[in-house]
mmCIF file of C-alpha atoms and ligand atoms in Angstrom:
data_model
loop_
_atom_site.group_PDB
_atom_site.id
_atom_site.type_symbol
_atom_site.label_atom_id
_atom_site.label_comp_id
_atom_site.label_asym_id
_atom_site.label_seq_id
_atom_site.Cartn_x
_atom_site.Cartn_y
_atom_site.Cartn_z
ATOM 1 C CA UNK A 1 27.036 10.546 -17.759
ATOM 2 C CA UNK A 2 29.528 9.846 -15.243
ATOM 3 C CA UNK A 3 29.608 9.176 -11.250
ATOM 4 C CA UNK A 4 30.823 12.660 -9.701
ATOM 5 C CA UNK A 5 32.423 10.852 -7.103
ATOM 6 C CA UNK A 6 34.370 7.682 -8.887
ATOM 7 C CA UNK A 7 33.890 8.628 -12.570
ATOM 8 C CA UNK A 8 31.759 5.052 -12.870
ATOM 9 C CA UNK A 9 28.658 5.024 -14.598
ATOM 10 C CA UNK A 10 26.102 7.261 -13.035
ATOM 11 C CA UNK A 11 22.783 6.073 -12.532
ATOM 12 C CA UNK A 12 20.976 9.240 -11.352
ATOM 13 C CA UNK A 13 21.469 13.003 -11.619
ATOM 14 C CA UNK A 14 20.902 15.564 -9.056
ATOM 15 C CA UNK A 15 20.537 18.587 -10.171
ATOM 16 C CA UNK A 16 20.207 20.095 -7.078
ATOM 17 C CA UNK A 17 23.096 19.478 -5.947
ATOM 18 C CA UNK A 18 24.687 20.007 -9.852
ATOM 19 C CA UNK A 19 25.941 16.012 -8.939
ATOM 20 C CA UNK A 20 25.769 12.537 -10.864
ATOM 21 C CA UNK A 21 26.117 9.178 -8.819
ATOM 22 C CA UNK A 22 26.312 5.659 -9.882
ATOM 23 C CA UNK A 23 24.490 2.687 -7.496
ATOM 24 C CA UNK A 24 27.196 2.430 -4.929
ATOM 25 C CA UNK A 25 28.071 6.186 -4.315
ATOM 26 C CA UNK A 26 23.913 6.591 -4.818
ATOM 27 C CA UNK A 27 23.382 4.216 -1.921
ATOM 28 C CA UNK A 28 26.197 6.163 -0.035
ATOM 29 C CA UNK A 29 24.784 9.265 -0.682
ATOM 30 C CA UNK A 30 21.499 8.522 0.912
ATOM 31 C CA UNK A 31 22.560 6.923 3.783
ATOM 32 C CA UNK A 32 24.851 9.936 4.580
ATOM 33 C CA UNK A 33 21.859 12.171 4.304
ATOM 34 C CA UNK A 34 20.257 9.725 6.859
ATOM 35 C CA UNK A 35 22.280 10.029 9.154
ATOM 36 C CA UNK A 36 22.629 13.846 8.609
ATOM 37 C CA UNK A 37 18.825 13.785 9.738
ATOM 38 C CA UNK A 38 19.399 12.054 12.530
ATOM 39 C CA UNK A 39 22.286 13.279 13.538
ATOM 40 C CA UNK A 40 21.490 17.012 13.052
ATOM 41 C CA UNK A 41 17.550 16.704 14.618
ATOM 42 C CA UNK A 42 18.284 14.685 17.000
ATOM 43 C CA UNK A 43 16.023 12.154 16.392
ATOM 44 C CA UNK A 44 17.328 8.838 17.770
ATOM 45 C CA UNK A 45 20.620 6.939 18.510
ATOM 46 C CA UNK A 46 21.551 3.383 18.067
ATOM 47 C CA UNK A 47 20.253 2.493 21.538
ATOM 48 C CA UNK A 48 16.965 3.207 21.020
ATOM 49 C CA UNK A 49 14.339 0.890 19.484
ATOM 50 C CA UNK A 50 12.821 2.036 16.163
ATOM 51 C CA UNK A 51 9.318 1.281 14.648
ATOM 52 C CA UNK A 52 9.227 1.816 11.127
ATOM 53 C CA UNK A 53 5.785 2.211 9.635
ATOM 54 C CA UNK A 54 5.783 0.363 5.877
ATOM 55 C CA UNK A 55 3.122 0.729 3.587
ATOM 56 C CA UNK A 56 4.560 -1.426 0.784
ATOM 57 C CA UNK A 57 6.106 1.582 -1.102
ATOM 58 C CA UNK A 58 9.236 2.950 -1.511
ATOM 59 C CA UNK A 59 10.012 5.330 0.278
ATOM 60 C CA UNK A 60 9.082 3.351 3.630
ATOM 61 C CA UNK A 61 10.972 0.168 2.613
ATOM 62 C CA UNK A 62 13.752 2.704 1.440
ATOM 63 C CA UNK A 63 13.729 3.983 5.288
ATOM 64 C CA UNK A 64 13.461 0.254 6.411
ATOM 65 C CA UNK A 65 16.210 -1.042 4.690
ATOM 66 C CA UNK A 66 18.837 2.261 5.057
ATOM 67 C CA UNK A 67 18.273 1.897 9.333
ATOM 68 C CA UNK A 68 19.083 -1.707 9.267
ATOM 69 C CA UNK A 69 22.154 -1.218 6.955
ATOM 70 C CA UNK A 70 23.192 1.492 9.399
ATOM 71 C CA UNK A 71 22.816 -0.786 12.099
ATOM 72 C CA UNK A 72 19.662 0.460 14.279
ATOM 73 C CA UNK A 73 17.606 -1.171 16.100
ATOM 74 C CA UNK A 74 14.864 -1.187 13.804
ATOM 75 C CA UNK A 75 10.870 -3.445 13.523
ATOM 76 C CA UNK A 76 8.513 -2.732 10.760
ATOM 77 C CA UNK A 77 4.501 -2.046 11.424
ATOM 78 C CA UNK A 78 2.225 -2.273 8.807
ATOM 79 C CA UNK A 79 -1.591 -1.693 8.697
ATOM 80 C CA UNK A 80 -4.050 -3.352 6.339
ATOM 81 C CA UNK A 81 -5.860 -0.913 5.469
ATOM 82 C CA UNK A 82 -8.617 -2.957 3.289
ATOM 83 C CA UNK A 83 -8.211 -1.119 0.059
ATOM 84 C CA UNK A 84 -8.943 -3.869 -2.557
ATOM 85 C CA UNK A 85 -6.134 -5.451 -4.312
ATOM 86 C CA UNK A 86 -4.136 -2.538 -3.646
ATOM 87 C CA UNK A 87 -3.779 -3.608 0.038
ATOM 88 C CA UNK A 88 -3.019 -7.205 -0.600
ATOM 89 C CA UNK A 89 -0.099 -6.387 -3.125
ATOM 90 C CA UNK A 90 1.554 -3.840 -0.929
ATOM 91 C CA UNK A 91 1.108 -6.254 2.421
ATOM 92 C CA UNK A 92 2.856 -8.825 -0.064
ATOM 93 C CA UNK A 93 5.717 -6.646 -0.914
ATOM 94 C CA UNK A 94 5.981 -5.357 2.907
ATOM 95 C CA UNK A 95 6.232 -9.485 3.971
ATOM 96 C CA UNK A 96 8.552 -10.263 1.143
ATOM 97 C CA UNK A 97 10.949 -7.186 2.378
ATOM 98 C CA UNK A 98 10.628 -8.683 6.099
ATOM 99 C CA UNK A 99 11.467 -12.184 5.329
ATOM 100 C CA UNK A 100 14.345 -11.568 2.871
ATOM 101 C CA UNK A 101 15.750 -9.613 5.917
ATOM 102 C CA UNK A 102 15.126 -11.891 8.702
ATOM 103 C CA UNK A 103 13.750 -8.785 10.002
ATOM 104 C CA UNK A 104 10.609 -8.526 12.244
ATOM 105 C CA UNK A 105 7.354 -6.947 11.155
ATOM 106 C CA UNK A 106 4.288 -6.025 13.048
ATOM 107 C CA UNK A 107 0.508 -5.933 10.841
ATOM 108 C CA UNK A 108 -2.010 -4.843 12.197
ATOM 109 C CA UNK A 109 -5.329 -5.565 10.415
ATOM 110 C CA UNK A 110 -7.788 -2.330 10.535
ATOM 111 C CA UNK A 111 -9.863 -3.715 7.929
ATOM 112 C CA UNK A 112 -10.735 -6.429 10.322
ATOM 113 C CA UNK A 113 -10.435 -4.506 13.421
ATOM 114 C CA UNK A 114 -12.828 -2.030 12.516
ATOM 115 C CA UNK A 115 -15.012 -4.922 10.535
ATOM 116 C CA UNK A 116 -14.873 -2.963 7.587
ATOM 117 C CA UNK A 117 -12.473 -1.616 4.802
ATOM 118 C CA UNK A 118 -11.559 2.104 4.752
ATOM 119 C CA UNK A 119 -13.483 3.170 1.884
ATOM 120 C CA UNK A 120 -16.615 1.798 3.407
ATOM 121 C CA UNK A 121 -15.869 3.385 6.884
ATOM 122 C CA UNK A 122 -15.149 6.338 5.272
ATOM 123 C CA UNK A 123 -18.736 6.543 3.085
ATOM 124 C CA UNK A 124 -20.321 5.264 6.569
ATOM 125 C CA UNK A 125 -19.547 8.432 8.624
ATOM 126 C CA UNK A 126 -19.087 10.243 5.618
ATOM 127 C CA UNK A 127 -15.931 11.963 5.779
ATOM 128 C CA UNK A 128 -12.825 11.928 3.251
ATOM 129 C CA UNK A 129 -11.116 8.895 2.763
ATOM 130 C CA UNK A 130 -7.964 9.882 3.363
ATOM 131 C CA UNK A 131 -9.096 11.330 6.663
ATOM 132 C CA UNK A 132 -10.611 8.697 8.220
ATOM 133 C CA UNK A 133 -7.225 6.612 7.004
ATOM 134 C CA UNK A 134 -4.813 9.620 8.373
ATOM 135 C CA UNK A 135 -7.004 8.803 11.486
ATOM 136 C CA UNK A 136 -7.068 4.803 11.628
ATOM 137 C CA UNK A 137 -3.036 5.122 10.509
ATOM 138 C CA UNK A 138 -2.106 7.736 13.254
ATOM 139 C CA UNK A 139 -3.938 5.524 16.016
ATOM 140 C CA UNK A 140 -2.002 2.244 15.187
ATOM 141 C CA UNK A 141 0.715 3.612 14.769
ATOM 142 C CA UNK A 142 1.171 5.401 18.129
ATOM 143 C CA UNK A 143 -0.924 2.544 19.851
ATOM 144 C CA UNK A 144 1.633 -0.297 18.494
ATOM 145 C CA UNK A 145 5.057 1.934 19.352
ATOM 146 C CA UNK A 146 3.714 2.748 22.690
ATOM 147 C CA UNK A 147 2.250 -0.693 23.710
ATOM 148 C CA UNK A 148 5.697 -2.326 22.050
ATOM 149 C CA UNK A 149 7.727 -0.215 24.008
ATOM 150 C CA UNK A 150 9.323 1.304 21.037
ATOM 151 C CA UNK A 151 11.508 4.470 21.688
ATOM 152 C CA UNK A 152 10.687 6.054 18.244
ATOM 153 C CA UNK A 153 7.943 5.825 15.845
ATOM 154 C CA UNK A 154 9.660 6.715 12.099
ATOM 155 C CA UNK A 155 7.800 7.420 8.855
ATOM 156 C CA UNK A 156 8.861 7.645 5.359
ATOM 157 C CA UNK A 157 7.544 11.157 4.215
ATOM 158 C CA UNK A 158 10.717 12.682 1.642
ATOM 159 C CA UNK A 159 11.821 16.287 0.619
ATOM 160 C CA UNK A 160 8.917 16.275 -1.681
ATOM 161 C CA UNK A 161 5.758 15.024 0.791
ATOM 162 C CA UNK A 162 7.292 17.976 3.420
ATOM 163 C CA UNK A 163 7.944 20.695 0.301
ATOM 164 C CA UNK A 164 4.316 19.731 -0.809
ATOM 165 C CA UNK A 165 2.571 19.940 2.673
ATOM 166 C CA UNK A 166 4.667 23.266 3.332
ATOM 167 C CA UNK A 167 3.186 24.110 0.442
ATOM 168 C CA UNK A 168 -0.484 23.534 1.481
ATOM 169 C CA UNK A 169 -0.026 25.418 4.977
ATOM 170 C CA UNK A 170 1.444 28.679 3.297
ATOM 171 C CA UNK A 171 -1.268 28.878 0.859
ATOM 172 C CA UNK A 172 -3.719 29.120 3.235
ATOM 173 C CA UNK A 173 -1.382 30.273 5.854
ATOM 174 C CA UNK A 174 -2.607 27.018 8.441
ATOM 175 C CA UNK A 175 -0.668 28.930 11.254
ATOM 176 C CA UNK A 176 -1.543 25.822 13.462
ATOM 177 C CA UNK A 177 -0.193 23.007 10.856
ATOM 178 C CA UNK A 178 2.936 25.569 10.148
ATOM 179 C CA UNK A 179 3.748 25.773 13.960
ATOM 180 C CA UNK A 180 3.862 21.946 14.287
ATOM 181 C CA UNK A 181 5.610 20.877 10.584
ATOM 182 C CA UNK A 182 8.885 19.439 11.342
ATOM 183 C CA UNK A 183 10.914 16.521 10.736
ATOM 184 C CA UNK A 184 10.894 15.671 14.675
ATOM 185 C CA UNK A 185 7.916 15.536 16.598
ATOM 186 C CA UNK A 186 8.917 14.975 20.505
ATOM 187 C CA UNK A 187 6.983 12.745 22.976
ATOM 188 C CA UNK A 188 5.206 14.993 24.338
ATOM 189 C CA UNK A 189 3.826 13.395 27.376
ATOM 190 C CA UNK A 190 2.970 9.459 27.790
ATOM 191 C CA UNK A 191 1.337 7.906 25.403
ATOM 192 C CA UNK A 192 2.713 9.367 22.956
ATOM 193 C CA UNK A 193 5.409 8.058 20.827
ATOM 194 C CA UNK A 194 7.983 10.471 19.223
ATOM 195 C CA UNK A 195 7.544 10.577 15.292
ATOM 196 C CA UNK A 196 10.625 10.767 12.971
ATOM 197 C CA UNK A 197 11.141 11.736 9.437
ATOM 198 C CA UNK A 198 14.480 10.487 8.813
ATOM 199 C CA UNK A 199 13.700 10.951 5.018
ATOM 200 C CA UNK A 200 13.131 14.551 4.646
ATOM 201 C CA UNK A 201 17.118 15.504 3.145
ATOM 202 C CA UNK A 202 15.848 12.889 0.008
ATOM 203 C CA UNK A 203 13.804 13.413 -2.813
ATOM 204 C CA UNK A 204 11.254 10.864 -4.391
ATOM 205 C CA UNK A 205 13.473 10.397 -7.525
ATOM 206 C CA UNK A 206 16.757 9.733 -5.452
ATOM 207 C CA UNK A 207 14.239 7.211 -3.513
ATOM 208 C CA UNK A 208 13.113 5.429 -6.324
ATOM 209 C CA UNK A 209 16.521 5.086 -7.716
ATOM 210 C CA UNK A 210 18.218 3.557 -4.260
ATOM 211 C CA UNK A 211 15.297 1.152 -4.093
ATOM 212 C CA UNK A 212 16.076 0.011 -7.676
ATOM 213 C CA UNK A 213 19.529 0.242 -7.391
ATOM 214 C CA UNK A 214 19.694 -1.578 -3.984
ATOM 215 C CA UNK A 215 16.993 -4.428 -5.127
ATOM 216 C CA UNK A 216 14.343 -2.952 -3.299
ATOM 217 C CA UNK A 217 10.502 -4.734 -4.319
ATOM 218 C CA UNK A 218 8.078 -2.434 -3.763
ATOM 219 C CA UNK A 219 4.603 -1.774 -5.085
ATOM 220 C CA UNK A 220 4.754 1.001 -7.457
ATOM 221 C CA UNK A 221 1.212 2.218 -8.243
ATOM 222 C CA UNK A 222 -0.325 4.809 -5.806
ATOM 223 C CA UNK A 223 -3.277 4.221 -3.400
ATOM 224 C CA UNK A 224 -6.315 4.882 -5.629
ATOM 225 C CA UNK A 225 -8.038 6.757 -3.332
ATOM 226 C CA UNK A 226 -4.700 9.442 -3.801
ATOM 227 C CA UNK A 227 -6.721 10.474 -7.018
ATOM 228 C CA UNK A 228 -7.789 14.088 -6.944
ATOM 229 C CA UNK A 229 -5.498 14.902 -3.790
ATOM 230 C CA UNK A 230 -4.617 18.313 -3.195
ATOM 231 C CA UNK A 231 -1.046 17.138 -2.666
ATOM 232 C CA UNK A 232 -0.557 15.860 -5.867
ATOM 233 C CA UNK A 233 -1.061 18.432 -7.393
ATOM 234 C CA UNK A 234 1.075 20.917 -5.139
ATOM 235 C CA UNK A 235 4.086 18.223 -5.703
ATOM 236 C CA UNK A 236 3.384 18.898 -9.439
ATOM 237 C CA UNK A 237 3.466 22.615 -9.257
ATOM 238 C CA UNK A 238 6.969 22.112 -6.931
ATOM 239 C CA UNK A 239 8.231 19.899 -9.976
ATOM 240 C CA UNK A 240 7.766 22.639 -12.305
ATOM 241 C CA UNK A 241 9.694 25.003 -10.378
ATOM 242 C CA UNK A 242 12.241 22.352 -9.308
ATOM 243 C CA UNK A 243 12.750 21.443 -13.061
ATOM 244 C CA UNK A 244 13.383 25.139 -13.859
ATOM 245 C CA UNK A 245 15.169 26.231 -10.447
ATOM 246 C CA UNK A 246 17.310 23.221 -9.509
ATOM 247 C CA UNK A 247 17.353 23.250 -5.808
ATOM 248 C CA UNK A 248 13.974 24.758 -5.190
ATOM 249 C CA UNK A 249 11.830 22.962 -3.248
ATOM 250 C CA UNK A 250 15.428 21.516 -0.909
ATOM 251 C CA UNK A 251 15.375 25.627 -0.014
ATOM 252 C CA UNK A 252 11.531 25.898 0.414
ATOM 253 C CA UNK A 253 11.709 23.556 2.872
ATOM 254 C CA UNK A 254 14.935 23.765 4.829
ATOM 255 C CA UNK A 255 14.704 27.358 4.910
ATOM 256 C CA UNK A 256 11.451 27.128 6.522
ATOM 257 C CA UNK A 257 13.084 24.840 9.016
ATOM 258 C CA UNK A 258 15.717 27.536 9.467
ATOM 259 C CA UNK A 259 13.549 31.015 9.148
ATOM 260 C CA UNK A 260 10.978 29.751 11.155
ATOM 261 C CA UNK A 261 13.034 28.248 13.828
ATOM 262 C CA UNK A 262 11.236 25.646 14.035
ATOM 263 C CA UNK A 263 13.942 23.343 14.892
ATOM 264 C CA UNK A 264 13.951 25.215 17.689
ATOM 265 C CA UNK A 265 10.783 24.926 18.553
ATOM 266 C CA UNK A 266 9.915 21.450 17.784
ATOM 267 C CA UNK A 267 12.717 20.513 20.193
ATOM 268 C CA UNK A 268 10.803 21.872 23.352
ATOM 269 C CA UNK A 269 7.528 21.938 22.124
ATOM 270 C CA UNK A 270 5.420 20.443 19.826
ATOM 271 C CA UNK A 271 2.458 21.148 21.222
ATOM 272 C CA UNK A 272 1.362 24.214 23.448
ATOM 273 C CA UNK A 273 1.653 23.781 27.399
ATOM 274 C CA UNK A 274 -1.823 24.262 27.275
ATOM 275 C CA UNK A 275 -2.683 21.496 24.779
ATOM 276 C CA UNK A 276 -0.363 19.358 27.457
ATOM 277 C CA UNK A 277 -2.212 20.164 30.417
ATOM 278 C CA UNK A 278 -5.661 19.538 28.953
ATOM 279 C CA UNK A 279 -4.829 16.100 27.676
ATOM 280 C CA UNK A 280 -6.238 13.332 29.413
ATOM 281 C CA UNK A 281 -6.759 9.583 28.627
ATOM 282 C CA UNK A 282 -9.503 8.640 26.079
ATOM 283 C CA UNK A 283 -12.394 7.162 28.192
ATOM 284 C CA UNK A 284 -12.371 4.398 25.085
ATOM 285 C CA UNK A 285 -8.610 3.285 24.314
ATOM 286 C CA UNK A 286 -6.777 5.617 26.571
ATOM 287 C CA UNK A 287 -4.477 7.225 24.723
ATOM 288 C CA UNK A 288 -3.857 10.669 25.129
ATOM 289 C CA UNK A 289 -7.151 13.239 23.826
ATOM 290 C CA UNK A 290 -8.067 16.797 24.723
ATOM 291 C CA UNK A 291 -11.783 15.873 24.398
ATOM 292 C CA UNK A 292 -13.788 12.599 26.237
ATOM 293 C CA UNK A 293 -12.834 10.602 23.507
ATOM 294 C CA UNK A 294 -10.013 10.417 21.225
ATOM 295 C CA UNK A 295 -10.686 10.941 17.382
ATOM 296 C CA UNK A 296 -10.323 7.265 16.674
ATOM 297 C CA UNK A 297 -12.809 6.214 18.735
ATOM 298 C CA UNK A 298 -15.697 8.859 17.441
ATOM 299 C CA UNK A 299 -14.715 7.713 14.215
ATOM 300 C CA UNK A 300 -15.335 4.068 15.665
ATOM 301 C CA UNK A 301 -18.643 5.338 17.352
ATOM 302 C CA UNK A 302 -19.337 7.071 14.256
ATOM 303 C CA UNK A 303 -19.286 4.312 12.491
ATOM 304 C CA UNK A 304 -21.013 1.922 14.717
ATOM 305 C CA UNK A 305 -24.538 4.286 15.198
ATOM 306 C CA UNK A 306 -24.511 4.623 11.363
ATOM 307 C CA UNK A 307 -24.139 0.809 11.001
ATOM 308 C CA UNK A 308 -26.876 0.487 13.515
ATOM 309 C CA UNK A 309 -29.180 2.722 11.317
ATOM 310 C CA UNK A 310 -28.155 0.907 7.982
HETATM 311 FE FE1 SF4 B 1 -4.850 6.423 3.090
HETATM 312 FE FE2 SF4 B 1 -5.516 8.350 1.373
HETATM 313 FE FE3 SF4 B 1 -2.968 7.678 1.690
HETATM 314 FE FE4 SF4 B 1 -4.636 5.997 0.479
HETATM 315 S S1 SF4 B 1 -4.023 8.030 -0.256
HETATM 316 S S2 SF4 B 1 -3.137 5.460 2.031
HETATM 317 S S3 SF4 B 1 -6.528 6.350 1.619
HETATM 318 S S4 SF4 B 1 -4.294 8.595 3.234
HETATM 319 ZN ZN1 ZN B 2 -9.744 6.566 22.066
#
C-alpha cells in the first residue's frame, strides 16, 4: 500500500476518505484537520492561552502534542483520579509526555482532595462511577482554567466519542443533550471556561496511528470502570456500519452539525437565557450553579454525611 500523497509507504488507510498516508503526510493530515476545527468553529487563536486536559491516553496527548507543534499557547491539566494502578500508569505517561516537552503540566489530585478514590466515592453516595468522575473531572477542569486564567479549556473527545454520544441522544431523542452537542461550547458567563474539541474531524484509528507514528507514549488499556458502558457499545455498532459504509459515522456527525444548525447555535448560545439568568455562585466553591450548591459540592456533601454514618 502506498502514500496517496508521495507514493511512500503508507502506514494507515482511510477509507473514508478512499486515502492511504505514510507517517509524515499522516502527521500532516491531522494537523490540517486541526486546524480546520479551529479555524472553521472558531474555537481559539494563537493568542489565547490553552488548557489541555490529559488523561494519559491518546487521544489527549495526541491533542497535546499537535497544539504545541502548531505553535499555541498550550499547558496540560491532569486529575488523579485514584483508580488503582490504572491512575498511576497513565499520571506516569502524562509526566513523561510533559518533561520530554519541556512543557508545563498542571495535576490536580482528586483522590486526595476528596480523601478518597473515585470508586469508593462513587459506592459512598451510590451513584455510577462514571458519573460521579464526569462530575469530579468537569469541576477541575473548569475550576483550574478559570482560576489559571486560561482562555480555553480543550478536550480530546474524536469523530468516534461525538458519533457515539450522537448516537446515545438520538436513540432516546435527549432533546436537551442534542441542543447542547457541539464541538464548541462558549463561555457562557464568568466562571465558566469555554470547552473545545479540536479533535472531532479525527477518528480513533487515525489517532492511534499519529501517536505511534509521531513517538507518542501513552497508556493503552481503557479505564476499567469503562466496562459495560453504553458507549462502547454504540462505538461498536458505528464500527459495523463504518466498516460496511466507509464514511458513515464522519456524515452522522457533521451532518448533524450542519442539519441541526447547531453551529449556529452553539455560537450564541449554549445554554438558554434563562439557564443564564438563574445562575448564581455556588454558596460552597462559587462557581457558577442554578441550584444553592453546585453538583460537585452535593456530591462532596454527599459523600461526607454518608462517611459520617459509616
Ligand atoms: Fe471516569 Fe468512567 Fe471515564 Fe473511567 S471510564 S475515566 S471512571 S468517566
Ligand atoms: Zn460548588
Amino acid at each position: 500500500m502506498k502514500c496517496r500523497k508521495c507514493l511512500d509507504k503508507a502506514v494507515l488507510s482511510i477509507p473514508r476518505h478512499n486515502t492511504a498516508l505514510c507517517g509524515p503526510c499522516l502527521t500532516e493530515y491531522a494537523q490540517i484537520q486541526v486546524e480546520r476545527a479551529i479555524g472553521r468553529e472558531k474555537m481559539c487563536t494563537k493568542e489565547n492561552k490553552i488548557l489541555v486536559a490529559v488523561s494519559g491516553g491518546k487521544d489527549s496527548l495526541a491533542l497535546w502534542d499537535i497544539l504545541l507543534k502548531l505553535g499555541y499557547y498550550v499547558d496540560g491539566l491532569y486529575v488523579n483520579l485514584g483508580i488503582g494502578q490504572y491512575s498511576v500508569r497513565s499520571r506516569q505517561k502524562v509526566e513523561a509526555f510533559a518533561e520530554l516537552r519541556n512543557a508545563m503540566l498542571f495535576t490536580k489530585d482528586a483522590a486526595n482532595d476528596e480523601g478518597i478514590g473515585i470508586r469508593e466515592l462513587a459506592d459512598l453516595v451510590r451513584r455510577p462511577t462514571c458519573a460521579a468522575c464526569g462530575c469530579i473531572k468537569r469541576y477541575q477542569f473548569n475550576r483550574v482554567a478559570v482560576d489559571q486564567n486560561y482562555d480555553v479549556l480543550a478536550t480530546g473527545h474524536n469523530l468516534d466519542d461525538e458519533a457515539a454520544r450522537l448516537m446515545g441522544n438520538v436513540l432516546r431523542w435527549n432533546q436537551e443533550f442534542l441542543e447542547k452537542q457541539g464541538p464548541v461550547l462558549p463561555a457562557s458567563m464568568e466562571g465558566f471556561a469555554k470547552k473545545i474539541k479540536p479533535l472531532y474531524r479525527l477518528t480513533e484509528r487515525e489517532i492511534a496511528a499519529y501517536c505511534v507514528v509521531n513517538g507518542i507514549d501513552y497508556i493503552v488499556e481503557d479505564c476499567p470502570m469503562a466496562t459495560g458502558s453504553r458507549l462502547l457499545v454504540y462505538k461498536e455498532a458505528l464500527d459495523v456500519i463504518e466498516q460496511a459504509s466507509p464514511g458513515s459515522k464522519q456524515s452522522f456527525y457533521w451532518g448533524f452539525l450542519v442539519q441541526q444548525g447547531a453551529k449556529a447555535q452553539l455560537d450564541h448560545q449554549s445554554m438558554s437565557d434563562r439557564d443564564i439568568a438563574i445562575l448564581h455562585p455556588c454558596e460552597e466553591c462559587g462557581q457558577p450553579t442554578s441550584a444553592a450548591m453546585c453538583s460537585y459540592c452535593k456530591l462532596m456533601a454527599k459523600a461526607q454525611i454518608h462517611q459520617k454514618v459509616s
